[in-house]
Coordinates of C-alpha atoms and ligand atoms in Angstrom, one line a residue:
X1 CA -43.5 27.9 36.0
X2 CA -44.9 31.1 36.9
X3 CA -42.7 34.5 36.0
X4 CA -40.0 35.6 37.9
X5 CA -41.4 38.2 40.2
X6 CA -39.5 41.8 38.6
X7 CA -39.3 44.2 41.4
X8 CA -42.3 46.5 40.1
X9 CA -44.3 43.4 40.4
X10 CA -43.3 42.9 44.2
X11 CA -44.4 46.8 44.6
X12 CA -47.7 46.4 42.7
X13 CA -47.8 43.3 44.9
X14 CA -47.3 45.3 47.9
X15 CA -49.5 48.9 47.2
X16 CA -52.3 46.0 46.7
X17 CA -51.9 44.2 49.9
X18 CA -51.7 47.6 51.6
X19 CA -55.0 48.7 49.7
X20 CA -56.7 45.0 50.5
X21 CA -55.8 46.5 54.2
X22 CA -57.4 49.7 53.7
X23 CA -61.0 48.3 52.4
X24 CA -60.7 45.7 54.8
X25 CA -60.7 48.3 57.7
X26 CA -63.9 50.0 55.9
X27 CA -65.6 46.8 54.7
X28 CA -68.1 46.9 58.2
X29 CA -68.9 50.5 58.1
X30 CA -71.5 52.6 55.7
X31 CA -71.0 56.1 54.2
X32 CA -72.4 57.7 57.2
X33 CA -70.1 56.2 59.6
X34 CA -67.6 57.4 57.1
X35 CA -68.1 60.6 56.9
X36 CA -69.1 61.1 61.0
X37 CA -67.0 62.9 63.5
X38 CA -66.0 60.8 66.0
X39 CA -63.5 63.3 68.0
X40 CA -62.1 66.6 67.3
X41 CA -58.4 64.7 67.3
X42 CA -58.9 61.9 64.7
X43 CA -60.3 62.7 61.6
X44 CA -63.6 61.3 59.9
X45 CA -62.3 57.8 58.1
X46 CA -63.2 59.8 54.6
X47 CA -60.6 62.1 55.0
X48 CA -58.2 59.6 55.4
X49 CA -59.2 57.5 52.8
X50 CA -59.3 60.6 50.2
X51 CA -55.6 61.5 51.7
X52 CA -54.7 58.2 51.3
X53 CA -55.5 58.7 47.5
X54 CA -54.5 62.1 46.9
X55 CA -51.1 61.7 48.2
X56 CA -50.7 59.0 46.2
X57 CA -52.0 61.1 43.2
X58 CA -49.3 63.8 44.2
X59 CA -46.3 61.7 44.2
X60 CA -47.1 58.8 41.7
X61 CA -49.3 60.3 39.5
X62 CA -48.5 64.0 39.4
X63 CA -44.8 64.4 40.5
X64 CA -43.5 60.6 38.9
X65 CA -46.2 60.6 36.0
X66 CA -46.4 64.3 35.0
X67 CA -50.4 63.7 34.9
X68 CA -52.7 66.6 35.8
X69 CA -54.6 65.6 38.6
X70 CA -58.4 64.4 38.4
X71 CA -60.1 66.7 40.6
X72 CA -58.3 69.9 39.8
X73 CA -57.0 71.8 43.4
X74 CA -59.0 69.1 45.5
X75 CA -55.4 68.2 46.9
X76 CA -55.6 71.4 49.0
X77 CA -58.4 70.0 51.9
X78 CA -56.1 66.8 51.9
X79 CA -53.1 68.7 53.0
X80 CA -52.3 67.4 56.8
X81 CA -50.7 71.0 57.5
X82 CA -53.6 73.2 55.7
X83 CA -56.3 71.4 57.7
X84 CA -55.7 70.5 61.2
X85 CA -58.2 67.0 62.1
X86 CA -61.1 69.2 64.0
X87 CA -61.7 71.1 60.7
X88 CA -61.7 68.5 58.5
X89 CA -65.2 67.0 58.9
X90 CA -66.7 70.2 57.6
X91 CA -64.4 70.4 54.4
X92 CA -66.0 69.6 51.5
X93 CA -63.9 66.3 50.6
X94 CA -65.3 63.2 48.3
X95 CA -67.0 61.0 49.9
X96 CA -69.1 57.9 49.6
X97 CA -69.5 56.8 46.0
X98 CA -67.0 59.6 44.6
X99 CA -64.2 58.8 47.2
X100 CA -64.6 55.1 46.5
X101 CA -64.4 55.9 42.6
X102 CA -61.4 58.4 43.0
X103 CA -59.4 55.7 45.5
X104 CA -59.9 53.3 42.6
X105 CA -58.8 55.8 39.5
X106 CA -55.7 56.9 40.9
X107 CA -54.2 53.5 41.5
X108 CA -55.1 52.5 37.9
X109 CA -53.2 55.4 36.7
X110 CA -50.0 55.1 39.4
X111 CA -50.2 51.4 37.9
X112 CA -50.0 52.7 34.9
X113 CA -47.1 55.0 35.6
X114 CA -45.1 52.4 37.3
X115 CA -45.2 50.6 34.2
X116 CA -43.2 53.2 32.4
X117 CA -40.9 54.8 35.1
X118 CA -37.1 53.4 35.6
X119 CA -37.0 51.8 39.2
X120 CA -32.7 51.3 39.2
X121 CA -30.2 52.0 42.4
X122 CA -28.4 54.7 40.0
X123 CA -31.4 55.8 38.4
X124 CA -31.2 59.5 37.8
X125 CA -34.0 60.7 39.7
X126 CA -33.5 60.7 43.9
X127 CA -37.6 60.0 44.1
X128 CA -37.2 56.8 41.6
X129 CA -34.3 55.4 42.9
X130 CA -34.5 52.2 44.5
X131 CA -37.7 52.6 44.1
X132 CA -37.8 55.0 47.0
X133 CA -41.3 56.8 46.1
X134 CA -42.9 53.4 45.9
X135 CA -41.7 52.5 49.4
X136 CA -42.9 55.8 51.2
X137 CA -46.3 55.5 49.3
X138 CA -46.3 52.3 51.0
X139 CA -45.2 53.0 54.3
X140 CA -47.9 56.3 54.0
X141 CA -50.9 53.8 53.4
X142 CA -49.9 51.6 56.2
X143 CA -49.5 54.7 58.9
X144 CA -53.1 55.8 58.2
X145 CA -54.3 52.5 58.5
X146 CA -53.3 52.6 62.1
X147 CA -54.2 56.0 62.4
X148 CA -57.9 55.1 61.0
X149 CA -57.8 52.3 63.9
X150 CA -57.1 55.0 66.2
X151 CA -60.3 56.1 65.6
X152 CA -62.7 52.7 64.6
X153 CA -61.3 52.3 68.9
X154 CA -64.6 54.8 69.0
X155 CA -66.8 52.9 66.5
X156 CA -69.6 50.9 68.9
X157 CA -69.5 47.1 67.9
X158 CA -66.6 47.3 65.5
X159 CA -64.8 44.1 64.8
X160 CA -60.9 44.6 64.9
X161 CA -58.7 42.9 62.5
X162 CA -56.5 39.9 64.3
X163 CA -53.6 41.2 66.2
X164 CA -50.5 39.9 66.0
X165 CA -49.3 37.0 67.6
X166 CA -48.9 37.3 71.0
X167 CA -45.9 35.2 72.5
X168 CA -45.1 36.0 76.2
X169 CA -41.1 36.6 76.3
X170 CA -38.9 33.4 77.0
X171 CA -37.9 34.4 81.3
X172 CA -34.9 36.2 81.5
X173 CA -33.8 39.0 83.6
X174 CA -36.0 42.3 84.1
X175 CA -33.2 44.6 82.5
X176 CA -30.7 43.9 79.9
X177 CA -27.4 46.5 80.9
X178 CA -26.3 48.2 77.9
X179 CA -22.5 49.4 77.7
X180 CA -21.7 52.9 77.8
X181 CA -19.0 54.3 75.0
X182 CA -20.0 55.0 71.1
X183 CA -22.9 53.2 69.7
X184 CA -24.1 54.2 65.5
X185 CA -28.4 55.3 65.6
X186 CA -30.1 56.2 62.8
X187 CA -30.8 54.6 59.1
X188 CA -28.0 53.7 56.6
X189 CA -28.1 55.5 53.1
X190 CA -31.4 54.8 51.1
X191 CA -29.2 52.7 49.0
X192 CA -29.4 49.8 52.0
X193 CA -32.9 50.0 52.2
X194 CA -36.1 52.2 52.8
X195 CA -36.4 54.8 55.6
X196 CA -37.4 58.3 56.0
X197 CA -35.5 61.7 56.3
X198 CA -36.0 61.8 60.2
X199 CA -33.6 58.7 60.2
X200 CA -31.0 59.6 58.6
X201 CA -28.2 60.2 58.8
X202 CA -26.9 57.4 60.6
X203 CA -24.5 59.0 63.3
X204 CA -22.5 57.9 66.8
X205 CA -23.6 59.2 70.0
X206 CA -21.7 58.9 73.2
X207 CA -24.5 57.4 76.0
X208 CA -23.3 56.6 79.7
X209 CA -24.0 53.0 80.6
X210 CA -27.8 51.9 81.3
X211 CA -30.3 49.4 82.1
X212 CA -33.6 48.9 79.9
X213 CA -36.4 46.4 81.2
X214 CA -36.4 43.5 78.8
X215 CA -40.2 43.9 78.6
X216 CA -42.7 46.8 78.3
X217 CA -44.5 48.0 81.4
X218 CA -47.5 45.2 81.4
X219 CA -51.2 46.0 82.1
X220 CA -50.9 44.6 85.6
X221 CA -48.4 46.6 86.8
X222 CA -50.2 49.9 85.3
X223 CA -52.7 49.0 87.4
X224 CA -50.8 48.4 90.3
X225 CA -49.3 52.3 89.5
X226 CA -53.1 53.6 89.0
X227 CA -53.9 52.0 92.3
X228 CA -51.3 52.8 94.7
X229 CA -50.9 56.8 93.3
X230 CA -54.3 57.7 92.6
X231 CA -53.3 58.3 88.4
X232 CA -55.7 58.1 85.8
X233 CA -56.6 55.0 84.3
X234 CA -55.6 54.5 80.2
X235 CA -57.9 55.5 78.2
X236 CA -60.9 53.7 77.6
X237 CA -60.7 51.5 80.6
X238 CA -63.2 51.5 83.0
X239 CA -63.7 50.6 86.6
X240 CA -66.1 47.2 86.8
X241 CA -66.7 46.3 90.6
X242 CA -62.5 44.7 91.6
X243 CA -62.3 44.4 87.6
X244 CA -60.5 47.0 85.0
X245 CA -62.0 46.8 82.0
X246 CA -61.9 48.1 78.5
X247 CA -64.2 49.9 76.4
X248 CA -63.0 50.5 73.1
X249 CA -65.4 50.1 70.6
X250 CA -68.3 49.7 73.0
X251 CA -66.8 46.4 74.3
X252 CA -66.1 45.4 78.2
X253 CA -63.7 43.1 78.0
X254 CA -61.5 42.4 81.4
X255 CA -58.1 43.9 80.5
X256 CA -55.4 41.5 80.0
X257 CA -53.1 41.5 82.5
X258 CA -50.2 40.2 80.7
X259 CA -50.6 42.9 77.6
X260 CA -48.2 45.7 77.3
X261 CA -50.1 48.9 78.6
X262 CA -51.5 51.4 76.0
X263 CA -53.5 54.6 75.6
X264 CA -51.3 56.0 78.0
X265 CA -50.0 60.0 77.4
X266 CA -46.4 60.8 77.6
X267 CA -47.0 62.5 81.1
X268 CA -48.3 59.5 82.4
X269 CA -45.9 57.2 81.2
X270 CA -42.9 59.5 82.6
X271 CA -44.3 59.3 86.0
X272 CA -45.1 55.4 85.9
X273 CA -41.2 55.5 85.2
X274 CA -40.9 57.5 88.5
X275 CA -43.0 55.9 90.7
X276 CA -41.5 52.4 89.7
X277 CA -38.0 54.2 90.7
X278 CA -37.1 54.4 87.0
X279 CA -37.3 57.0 83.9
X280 CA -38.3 56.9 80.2
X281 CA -35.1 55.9 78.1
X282 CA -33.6 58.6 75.2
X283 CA -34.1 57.7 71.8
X284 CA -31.1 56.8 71.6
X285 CA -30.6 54.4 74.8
X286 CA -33.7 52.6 73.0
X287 CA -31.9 52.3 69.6
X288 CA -29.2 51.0 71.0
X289 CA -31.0 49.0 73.2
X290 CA -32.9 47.0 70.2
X291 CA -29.4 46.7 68.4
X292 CA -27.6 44.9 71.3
X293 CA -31.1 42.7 71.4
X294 CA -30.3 41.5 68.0
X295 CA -32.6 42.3 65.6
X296 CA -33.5 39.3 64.1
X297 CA -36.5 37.4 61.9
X298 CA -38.6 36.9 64.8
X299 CA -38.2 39.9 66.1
X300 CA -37.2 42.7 63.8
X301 CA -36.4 45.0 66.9
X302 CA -35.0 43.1 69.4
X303 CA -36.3 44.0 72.2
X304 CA -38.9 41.3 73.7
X305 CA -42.3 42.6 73.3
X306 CA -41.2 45.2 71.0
X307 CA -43.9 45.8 68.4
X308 CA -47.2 45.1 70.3
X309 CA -47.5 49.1 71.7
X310 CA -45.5 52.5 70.6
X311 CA -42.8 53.2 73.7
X312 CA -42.2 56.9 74.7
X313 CA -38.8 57.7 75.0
X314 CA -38.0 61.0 77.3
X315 CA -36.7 62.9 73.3
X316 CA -38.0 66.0 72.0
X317 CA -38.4 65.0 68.0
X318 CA -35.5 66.5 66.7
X319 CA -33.6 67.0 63.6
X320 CA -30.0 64.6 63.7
X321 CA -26.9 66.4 62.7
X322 CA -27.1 66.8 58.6
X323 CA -30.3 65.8 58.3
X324 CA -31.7 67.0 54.9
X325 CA -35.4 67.0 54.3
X326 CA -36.6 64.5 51.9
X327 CA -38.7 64.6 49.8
X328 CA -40.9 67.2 51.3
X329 CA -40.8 69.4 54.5
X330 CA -43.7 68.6 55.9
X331 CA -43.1 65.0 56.5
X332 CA -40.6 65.3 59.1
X333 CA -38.8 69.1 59.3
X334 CA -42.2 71.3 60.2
X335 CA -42.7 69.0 63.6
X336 CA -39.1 69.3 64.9
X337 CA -38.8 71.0 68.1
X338 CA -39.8 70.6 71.7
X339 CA -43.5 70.3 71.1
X340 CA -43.6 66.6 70.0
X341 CA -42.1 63.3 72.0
X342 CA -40.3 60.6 70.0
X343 CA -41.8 57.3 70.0
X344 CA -40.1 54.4 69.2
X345 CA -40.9 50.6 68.4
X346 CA -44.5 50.1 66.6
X347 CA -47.7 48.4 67.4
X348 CA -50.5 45.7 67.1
X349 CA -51.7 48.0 64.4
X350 CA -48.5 49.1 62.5
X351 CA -47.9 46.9 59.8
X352 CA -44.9 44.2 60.5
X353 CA -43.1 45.8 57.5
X354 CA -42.7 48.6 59.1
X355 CA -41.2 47.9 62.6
X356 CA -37.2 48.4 62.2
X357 CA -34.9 49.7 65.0
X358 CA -34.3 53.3 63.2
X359 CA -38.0 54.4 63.1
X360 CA -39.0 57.2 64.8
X361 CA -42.5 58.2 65.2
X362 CA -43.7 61.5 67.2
X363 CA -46.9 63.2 69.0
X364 CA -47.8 65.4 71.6
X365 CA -47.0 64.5 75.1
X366 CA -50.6 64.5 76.2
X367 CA -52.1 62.1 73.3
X368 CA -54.1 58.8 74.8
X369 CA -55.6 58.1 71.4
X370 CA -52.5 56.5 69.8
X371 CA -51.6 53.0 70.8
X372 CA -48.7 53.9 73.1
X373 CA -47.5 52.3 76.4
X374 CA -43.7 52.5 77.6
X375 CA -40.4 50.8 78.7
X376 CA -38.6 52.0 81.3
X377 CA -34.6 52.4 82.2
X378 CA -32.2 53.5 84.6
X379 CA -28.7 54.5 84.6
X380 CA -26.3 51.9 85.5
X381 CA -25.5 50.6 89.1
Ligands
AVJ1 C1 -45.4 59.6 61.9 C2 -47.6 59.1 62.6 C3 -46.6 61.1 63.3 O1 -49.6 60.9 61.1 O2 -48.5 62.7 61.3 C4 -48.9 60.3 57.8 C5 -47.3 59.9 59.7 N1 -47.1 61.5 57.9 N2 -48.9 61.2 56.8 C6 -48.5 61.5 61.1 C7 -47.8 60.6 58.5 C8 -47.8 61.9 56.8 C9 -47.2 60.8 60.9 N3 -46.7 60.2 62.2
FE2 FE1 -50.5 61.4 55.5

């Protein structure tokens, strides 16, 4: 019989599958694809990879561990705030054989810290309870996974990892009706589980009654909006004689009809809501959309075809009412405002772990890059 899994082994299970992940995505590429700028919005995969580590360094190693960190102030080009992603191919970051050596040291020591620390619901420290620290390293690796896929999209020849089954959604009605009244959004206590500050604290809103298409908008009726008003196409697609097709990583394959729509900005997809006689739903309609869905197993957010493409909703990213940054500003607080759209669901590239009705993930209205299609709603009839 083998030993009862203890639940530091299941998170040294779990930062390993997310690393396996991580080299995975690298394993086709050399140092110089590494290191190349690919667009002034992504950054060059190094700097994600050293991020990756470093930030992994600061909270496991530094903050949980009280170790001094390897490379002295190296953490400062790694900071997402300091350096915005069209400076950071020119910083001078670790790369090739360093970078792979420095991803590789500071898991050994968090491994070693974890061995030591005490992981229990009432443990003293907020970071260590639950395991909390463990789970947002996690979550952090996974995100810049699908951020690094944002850019191998531009990589010629690249082989992308399997998506996610892809089962059409049993028929049904186009839009499930959603009562008005009181309906509870946002993440319970970090004591039922893993989320980030942005979520919490779970809170009622009032919303009028609504309707909210049972699927995402599809690639064929995208093109049936491109076609009749004249919009852009998604990004990456390309006219072929009476074919779209799609050009990510120097491919032309014939876009699936049947696929939820991606690379589409937030402008686009508000007026594909309008010219199909619709709008974007809130934030909140969609939350309480996926909860009357039933969350379940299958489907851990409801919604049919929820999880294949982000969804714009119409929100500004903004704070809920007591929210209390934690553990660190610059995750969530320092982007609050009316310069970033909440998006709301997940991806083909975000990992299935990750995909629960309270997330809430943001960007500027005019970003193609991200993997990001829509759902559209209506008020009630
Ligand atoms: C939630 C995707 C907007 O990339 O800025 C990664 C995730 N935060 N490292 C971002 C994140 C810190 C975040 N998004
Ligand atoms: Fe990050």
């Amino acid at each position: 019989m083998t030993a009862q899994s203890s639940p530091k082994a299941a998170i040294a299970d779990r930062l390993a599958e997310a690393r396996r992940r991580t080299y995975e995505l690298i394993e086709p590429l050399d140092d110089e694809q590494l290191n190349r700028v690919y667009s002034p919005i992504l950054s060059p995969l190094a700097w994600d990879l050293g991020h990756i580590a470093n930030f992994e360094e600061l909270w496991l190693v530094q903050t949980v561990g009280a170790r001094e960190p390897l490379h002295g102030d190296l953490g400062r080009l790694y900071d997402a705030i300091e350096n915005p992603r069209k400076t950071r191919g020119e910083l001078p970051i670790l790369r090739d054989a360093e970078l792979r050596s420095y991803l590789a040291d500071v898991r050994e020591r968090a491994l070693d810290v974890l061995a030591e620390v005490e992981l229990s619901a009432d443990a003293e420290d907020p970071l260590l309870r639950g395991g909390f620290v463990y789970e947002m390293l996690i979550a952090h690796e996974h995100q810049h996974n699908e951020t690094m896929l944002q850019l191998l999209q531009l990589v010629d020849g690249y082989e992308p990892p399997p998506r996610p089954a892809t089962e059409p959604p049993p028929p049904g009605p186009e839009a499930l009706a959603v009562e008005g009244g009181e309906h509870e959004i946002g993440a319970p206590g970090l004591e039922r589980g893993f989320s980030y500050d942005n979520e919490r604290p779970r809170h009622t809103v009032e919303l009028a009654p609504f309707e909210i298409d049972r699927t995402p908008v599809s690639n064929g009726a995208y093109i049936a909006f491109i076609e009749d008003s004249g919009a852009e196409p998604p990004l990456y697609w390309q006219r072929d004689g009476g074919d779209w097709i799609d050009t990510a990583m120097g491919r032309r394959d014939r876009i699936d009809p049947d696929l939820p729509v991606i690379h589409v900005s937030w402008h686009e997809a508000d007026a594909y809501a309008r010219w199909a006689g619709k709008r974007l739903p809130s934030e909140r309609e969609w939350e309480a959309a996926t909860i009357a869905a039933g969350p379940n197993d299958d489907n851990p957010l409801g919604l049919p075809g929820a999880g294949r493409a982000w969804e714009w909703t119409s929100s500004d990213f903004l704070a809920y009412p007591g929210f209390a940054a934690f553990p660190y500003e610059e995750y969530s607080q320092v982007f609050f405002g009316d310069t970033y759209k909440v998006l709301r669901g997940g991806s083909w590239a975000t990992h299935r772990d990750d995909l629960r009705p309270s997330f809430r993930n943001w960007d500027l209205p005019q970003r193609r890059q991200i993997f990001a299609g829509l759902r559209c709603a209506r008020d009630a009839r």
